[in-house]
Short mmCIF file of C-alpha atoms in Angstrom, two decimals:
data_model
loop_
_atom_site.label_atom_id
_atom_site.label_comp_id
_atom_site.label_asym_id
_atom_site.label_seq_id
_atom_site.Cartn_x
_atom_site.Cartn_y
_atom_site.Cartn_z
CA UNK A 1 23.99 -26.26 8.81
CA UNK A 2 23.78 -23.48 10.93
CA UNK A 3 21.43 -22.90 13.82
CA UNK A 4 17.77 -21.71 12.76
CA UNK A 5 17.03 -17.80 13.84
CA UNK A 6 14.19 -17.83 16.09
CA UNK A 7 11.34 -15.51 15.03
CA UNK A 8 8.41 -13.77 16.75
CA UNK A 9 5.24 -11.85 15.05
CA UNK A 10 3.47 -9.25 16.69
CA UNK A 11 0.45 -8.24 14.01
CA UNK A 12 0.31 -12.04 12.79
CA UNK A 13 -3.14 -11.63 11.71
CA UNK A 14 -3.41 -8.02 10.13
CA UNK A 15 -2.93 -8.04 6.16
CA UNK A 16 0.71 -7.62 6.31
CA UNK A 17 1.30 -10.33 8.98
CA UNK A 18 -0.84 -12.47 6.92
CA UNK A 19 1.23 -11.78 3.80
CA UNK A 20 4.60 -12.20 5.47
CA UNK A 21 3.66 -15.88 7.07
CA UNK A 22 2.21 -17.09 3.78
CA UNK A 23 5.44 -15.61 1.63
CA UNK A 24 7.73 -17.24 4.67
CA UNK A 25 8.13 -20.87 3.49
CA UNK A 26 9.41 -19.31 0.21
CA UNK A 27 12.26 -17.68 0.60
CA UNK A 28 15.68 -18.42 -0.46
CA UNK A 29 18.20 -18.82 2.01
CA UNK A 30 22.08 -18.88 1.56
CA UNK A 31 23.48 -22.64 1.35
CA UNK A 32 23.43 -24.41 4.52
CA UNK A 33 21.26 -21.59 6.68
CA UNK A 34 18.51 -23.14 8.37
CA UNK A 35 15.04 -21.89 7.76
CA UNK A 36 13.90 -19.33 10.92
CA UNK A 37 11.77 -20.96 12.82
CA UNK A 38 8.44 -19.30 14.68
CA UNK A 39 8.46 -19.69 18.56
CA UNK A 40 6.20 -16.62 19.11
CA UNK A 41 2.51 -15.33 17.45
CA UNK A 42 0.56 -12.31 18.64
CA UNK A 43 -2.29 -10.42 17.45
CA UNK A 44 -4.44 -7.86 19.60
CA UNK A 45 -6.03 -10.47 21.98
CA UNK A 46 -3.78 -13.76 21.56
CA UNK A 47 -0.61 -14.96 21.75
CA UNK A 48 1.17 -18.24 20.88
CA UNK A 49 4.27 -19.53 22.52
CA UNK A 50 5.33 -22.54 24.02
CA UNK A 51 7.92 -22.25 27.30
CA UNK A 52 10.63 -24.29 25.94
CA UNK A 53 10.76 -22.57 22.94
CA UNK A 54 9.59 -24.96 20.41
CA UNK A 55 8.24 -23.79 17.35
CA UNK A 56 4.44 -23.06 16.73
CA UNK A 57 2.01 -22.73 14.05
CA UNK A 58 0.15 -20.25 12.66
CA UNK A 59 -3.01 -22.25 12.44
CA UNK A 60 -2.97 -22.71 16.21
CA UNK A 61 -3.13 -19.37 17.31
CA UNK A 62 -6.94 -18.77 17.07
CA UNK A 63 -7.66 -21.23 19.75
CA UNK A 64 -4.58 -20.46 22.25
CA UNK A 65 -5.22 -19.61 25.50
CA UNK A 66 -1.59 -18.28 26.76
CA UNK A 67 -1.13 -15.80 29.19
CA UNK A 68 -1.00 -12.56 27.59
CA UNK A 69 2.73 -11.20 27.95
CA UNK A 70 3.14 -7.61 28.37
CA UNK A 71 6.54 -5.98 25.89
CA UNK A 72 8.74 -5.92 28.44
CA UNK A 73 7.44 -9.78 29.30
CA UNK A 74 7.73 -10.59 25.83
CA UNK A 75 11.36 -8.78 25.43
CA UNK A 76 12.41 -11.15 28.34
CA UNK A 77 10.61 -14.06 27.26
CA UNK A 78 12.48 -13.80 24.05
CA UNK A 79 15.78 -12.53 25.56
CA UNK A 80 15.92 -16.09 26.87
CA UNK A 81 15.81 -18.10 24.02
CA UNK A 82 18.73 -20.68 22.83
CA UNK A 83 19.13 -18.93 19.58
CA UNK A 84 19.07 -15.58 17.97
CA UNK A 85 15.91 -13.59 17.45
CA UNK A 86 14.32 -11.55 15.19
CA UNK A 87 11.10 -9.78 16.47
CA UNK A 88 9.04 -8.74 13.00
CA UNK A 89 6.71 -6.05 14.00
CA UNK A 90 4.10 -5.60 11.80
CA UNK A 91 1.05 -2.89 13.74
CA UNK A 92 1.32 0.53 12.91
CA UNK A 93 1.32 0.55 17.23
CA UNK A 94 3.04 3.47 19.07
CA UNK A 95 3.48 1.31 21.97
CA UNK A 96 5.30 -1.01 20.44
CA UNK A 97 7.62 0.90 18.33
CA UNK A 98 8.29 2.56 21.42
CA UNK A 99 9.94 -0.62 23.18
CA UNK A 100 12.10 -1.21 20.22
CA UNK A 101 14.86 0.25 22.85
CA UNK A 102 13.97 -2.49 24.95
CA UNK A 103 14.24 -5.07 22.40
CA UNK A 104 17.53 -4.15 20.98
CA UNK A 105 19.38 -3.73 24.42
CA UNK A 106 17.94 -7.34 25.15
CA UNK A 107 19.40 -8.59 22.05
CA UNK A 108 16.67 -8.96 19.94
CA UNK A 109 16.69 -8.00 16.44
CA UNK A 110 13.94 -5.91 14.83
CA UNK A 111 12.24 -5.46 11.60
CA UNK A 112 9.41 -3.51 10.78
CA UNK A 113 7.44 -1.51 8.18
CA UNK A 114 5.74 0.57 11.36
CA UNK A 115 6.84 4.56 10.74
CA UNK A 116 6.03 5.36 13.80
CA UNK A 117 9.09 4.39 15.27
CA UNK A 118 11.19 6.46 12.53
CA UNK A 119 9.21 9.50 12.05
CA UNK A 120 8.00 10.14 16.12
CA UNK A 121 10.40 12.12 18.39
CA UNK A 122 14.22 11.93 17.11
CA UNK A 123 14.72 11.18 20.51
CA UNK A 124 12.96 7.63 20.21
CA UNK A 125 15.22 7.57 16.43
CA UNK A 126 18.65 7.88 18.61
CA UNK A 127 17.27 5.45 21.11
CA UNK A 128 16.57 2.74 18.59
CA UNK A 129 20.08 2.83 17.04
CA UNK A 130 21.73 3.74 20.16
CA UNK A 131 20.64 0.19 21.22
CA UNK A 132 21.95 -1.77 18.33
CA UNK A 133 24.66 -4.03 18.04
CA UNK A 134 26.15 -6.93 16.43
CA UNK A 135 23.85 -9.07 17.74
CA UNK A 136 20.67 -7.43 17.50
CA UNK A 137 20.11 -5.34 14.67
CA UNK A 138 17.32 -3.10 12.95
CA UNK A 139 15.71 -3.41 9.77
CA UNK A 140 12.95 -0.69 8.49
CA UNK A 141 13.10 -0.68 4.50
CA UNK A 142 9.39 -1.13 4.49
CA UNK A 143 8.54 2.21 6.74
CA UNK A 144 9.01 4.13 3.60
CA UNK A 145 8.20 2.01 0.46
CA UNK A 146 6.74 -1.27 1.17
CA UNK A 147 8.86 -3.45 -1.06
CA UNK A 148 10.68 -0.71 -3.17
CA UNK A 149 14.48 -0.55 -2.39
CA UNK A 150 14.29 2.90 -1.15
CA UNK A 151 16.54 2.93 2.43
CA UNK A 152 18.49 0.95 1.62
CA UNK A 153 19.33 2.75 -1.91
CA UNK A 154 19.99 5.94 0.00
CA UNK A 155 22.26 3.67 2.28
CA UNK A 156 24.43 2.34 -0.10
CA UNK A 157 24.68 6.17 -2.08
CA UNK A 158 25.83 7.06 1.46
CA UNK A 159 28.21 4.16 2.34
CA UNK A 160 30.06 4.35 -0.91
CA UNK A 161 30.73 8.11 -0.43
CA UNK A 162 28.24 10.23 -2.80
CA UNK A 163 26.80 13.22 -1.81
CA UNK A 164 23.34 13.39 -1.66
CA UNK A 165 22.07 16.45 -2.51
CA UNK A 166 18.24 16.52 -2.84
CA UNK A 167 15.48 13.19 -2.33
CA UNK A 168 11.68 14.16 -3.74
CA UNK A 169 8.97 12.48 -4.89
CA UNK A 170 5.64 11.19 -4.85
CA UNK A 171 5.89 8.72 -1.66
CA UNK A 172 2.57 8.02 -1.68
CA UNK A 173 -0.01 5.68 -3.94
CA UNK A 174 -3.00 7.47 -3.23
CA UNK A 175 -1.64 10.68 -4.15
CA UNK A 176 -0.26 8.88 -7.02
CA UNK A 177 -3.44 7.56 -8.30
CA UNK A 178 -5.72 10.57 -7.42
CA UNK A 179 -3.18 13.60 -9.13
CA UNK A 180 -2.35 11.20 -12.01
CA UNK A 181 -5.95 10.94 -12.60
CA UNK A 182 -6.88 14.60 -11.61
CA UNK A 183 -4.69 16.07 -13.79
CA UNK A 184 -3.05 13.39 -15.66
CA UNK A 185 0.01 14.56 -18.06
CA UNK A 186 -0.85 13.26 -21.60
CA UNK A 187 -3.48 16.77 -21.25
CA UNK A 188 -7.38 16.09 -20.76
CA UNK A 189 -9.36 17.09 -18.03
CA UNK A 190 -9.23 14.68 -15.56
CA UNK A 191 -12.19 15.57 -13.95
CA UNK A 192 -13.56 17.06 -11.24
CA UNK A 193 -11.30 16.63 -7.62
CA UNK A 194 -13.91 15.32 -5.56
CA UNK A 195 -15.91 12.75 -8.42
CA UNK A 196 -11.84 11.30 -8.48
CA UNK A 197 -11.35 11.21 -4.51
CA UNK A 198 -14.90 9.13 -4.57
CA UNK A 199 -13.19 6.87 -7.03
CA UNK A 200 -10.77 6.47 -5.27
CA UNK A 201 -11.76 5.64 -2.06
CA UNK A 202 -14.50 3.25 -3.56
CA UNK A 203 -11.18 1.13 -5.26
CA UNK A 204 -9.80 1.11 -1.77
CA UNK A 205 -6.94 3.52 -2.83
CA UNK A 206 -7.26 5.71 0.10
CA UNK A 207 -8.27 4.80 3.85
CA UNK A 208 -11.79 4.60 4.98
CA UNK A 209 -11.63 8.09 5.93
CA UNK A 210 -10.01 10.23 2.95
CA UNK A 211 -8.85 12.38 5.28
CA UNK A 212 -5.93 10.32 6.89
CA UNK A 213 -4.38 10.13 3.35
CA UNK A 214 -5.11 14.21 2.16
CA UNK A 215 -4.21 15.51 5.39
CA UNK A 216 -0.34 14.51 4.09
CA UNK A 217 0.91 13.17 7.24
CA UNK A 218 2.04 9.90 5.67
CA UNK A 219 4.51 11.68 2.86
CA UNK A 220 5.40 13.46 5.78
CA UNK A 221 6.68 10.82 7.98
CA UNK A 222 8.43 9.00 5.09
CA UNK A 223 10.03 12.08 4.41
CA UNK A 224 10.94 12.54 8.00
CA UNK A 225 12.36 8.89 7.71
CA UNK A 226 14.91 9.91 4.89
CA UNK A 227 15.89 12.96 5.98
CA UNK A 228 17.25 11.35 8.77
CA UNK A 229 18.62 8.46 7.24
CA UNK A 230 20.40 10.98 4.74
CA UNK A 231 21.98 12.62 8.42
CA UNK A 232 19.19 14.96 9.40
CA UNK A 233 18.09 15.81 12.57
CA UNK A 234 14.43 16.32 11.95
CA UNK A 235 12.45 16.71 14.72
CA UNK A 236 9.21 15.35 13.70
CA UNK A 237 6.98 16.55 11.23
CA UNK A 238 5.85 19.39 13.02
CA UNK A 239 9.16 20.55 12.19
CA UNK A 240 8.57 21.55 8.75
CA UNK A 241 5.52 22.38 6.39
CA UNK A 242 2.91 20.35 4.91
CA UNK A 243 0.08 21.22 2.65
CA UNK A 244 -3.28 19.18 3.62
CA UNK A 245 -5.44 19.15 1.07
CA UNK A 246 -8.87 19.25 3.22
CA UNK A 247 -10.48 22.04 3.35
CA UNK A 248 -10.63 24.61 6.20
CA UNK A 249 -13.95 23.73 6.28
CA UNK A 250 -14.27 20.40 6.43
CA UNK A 251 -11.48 19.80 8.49
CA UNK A 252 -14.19 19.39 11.85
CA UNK A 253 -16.64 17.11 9.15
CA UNK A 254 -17.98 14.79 11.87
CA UNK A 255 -17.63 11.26 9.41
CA UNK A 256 -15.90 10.40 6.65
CA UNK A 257 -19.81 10.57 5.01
CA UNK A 258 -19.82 14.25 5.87
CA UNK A 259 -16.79 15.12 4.21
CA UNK A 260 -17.32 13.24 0.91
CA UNK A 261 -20.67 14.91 0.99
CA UNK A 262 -19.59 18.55 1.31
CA UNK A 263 -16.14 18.08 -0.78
CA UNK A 264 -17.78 19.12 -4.30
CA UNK A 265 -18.48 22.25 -2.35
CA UNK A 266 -14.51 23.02 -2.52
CA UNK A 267 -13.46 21.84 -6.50
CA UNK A 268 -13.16 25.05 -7.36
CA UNK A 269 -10.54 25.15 -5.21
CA UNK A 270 -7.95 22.43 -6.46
CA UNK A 271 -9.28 23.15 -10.14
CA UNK A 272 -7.61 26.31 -9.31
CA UNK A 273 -4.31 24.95 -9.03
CA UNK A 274 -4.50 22.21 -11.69
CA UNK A 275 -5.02 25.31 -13.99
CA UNK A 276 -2.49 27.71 -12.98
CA UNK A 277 -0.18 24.30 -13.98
CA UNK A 278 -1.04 24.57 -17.12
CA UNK A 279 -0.94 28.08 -17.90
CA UNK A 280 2.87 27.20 -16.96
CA UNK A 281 2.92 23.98 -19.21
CA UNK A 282 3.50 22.16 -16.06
CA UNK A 283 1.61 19.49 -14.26
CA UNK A 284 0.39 19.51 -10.40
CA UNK A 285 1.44 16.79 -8.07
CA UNK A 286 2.03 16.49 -4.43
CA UNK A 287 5.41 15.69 -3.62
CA UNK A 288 7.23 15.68 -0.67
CA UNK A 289 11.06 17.08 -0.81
CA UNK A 290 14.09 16.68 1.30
CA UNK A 291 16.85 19.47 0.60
CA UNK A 292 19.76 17.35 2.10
CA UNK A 293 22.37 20.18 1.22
CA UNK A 294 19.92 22.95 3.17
CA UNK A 295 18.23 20.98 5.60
CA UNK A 296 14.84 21.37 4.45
CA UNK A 297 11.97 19.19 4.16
CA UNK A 298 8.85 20.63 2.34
CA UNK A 299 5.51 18.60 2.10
CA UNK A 300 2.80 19.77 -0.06
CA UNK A 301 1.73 20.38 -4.03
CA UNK A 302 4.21 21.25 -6.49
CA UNK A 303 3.73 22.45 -10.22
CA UNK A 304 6.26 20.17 -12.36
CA UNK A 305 7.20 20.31 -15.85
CA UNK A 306 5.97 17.89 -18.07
CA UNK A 307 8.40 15.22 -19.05
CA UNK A 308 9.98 14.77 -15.51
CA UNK A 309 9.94 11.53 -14.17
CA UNK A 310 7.40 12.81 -11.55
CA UNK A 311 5.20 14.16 -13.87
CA UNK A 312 5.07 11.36 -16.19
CA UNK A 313 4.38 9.12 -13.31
CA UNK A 314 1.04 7.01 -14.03
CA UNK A 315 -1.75 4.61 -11.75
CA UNK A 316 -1.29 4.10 -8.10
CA UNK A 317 2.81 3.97 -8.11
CA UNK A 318 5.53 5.92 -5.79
CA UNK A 319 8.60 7.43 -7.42
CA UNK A 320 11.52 8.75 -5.43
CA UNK A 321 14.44 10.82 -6.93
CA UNK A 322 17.80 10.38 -5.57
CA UNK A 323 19.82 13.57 -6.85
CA UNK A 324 23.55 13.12 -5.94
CA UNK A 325 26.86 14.77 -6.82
CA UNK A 326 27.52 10.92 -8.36
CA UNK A 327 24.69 11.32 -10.68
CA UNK A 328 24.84 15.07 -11.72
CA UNK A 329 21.73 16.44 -13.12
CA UNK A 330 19.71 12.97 -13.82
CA UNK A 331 19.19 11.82 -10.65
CA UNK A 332 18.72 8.17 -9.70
CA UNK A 333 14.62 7.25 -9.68
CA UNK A 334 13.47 4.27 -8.02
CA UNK A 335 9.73 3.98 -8.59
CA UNK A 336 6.89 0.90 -8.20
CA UNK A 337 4.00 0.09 -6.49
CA UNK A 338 4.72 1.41 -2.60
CA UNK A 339 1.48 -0.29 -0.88
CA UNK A 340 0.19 -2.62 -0.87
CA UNK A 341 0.30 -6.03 1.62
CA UNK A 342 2.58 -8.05 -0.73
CA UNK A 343 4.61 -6.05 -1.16
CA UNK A 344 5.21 -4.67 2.17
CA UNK A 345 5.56 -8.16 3.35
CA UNK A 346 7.97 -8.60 0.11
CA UNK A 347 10.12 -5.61 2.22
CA UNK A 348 10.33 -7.11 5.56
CA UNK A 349 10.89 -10.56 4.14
CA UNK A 350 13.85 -8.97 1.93
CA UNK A 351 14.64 -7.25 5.65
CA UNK A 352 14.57 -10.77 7.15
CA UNK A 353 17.21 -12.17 4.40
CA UNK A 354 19.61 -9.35 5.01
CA UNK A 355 19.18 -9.78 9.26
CA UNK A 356 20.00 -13.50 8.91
CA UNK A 357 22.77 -13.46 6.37
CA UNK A 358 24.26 -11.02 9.10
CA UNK A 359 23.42 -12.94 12.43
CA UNK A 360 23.91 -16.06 10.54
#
């Protein structure tokens, strides 16, 4: 039997980190791979590790008292081990994505669902895979669509020689839910914008704040992510447009109270647009678009005719269209729930499978 991969969890306790360690114990590993074994636990204010490197426990990291390491400590710390490592990061930090340099030139692997090590500065993007190797590698499916297959689809469409032409979507399940329900495709009303945005946000569909999902920064960092997968050198995503969808005038709302309160004051406006859809016999969603072959990247609401796969899209799910010189003019759709804790622990665990079959 092989050697076990060592592993260490930063965001052990968050609802990802929770899902991944509970989903560990079953996974299926290749004939005669050992299971990975945990030497290292952090969450904001604790950490769990033992100096000889001997594995630790979940359950015991609420009552360690270890020396908090600093990420270059840790990096060391885990540089040093007698076996391979995998570092899963799963915070949304900046600070941490930014050492993933660090990490990789000390041999330690990575995986992650974090986008802000993909989307930030494409100098950060070159460092990261500048700094991988045989030995420490860098896994990220879940940065775009939790569990969905979406990287690594694009990878293989790349690796086996088609030409991607075009990616677009909907990349995100809170758009999904609220435009599907807005203006839903089998006809009806829907509603009014703001009543749906309420629902929404009362299911737990959007953040606490509706604001960090309708400004459209997260479709445009998973767009950022794929453009540059598919060989683009986006800058960020201030290097292209995106449509928010709050108001001019509620964009300085002091709370998230504020703005839910004064939002009915601005239907008029997105019942605007829902309507000039269907004057066109066309649906409106917001979809975010990567134009591999002119290397574009457009964010923002799109009028879509009915019977498309994003138009006929329905509840909370994300649907991405792969349109290749392979495929022709039906393009290759990958679609599913794309949030969600399960299944973005389902991604980094599939990550995790991949990373050890490869260091194994």
């Amino acid at each position: 039997m092989s050697k076990p991969i060592s592993l260490a969890i930063i965001g052990a306790t968050g609802g990802v980190g929770s899902a991944f360690i509970s989903a560990l114990p079953s996974i299926r590993l290749p004939p005669s791979t050992a299971a990975p074994q945990l030497i290292f636990l952090s969450r904001s204010n604790q950490q769990l590790y033992d100096s000889s490197y001997a594995a630790v426990s979940p359950s015991s990291l609420a009552s360690s008292d270890a020396k908090l390491l600093s990420l270059p400590d840790i990096a060391s710390y885990l540089a040093s081990a007698p076996s391979k490592v995998v570092l899963i990061d799963n915070t949304s930090s900046q600070d941490v994505a930014e050492a993933y340099p660090l990490f990789l030139s000390e041999g330690v692997s990575v995986i992650t669902p974090n986008k802000k090590a993909f989307s930030g500065s494409l100098r950060l993007w070159d460092d990261i895979f500048a700094a991988t190797s045989r030995n420490a590698l860098v896994y990220h499916e879940s940065s775009v669509g939790a569990g969905l297959p979406i990287i690594s689809t694009l990878n293989d469409l790349l690796k086996t020689g088609d030409q991607v032409t075009r990616i677009e979507g909907v990349f995100s399940g809170t758009m999904s839910f609220l435009f599907n329900t807005f203006a839903p495709a089998a006809g009806g009303s829907g509603g009014k914008w703001s009543e749906i945005v309420a629902q929404a946000k009362a299911a737990g569909y959007t953040e606490p704040d509706p604001r960090d999902d309708l400004n459209g920064m997260d479709v445009a960092r998973k767009c950022v992510i794929l453009a540059r997968v598919a060989g683009l050198k986006v800058a960020g995503t201030d290097a292209f447009p995106i449509q928010s969808l709050i108001p001019k005038a509620l964009e300085s709302a002091a709370s998230a109270d504020e703005f839910m309160q004064k939002l009915p004051n601005h239907d008029d406006e997105m019942e605007g647009y829902k309507t000039e859809a269907e004057k066109q016999g066309k649906v409106v969603r917001f979809v975010g678009k990567v134009d591999v072959e002119k290397g574009q990247v457009k964010v923002g609401l799109e009028m879509v005719e009915q019977g498309s796969p994003i138009a006929s899209l329905k509840g909370s799910d994300n649907l991405i269209c792969f349109y290749t010189k392979r495929y022709g003019a039906n393009p290759l759709v990958v679609q599913g729930a794309g949030a969600g804790n399960d299944v973005t622990a389902m991604g980094v665990l599939g990550d995790l499978l991949k990373c050890v079959e490869r260091l194994g």
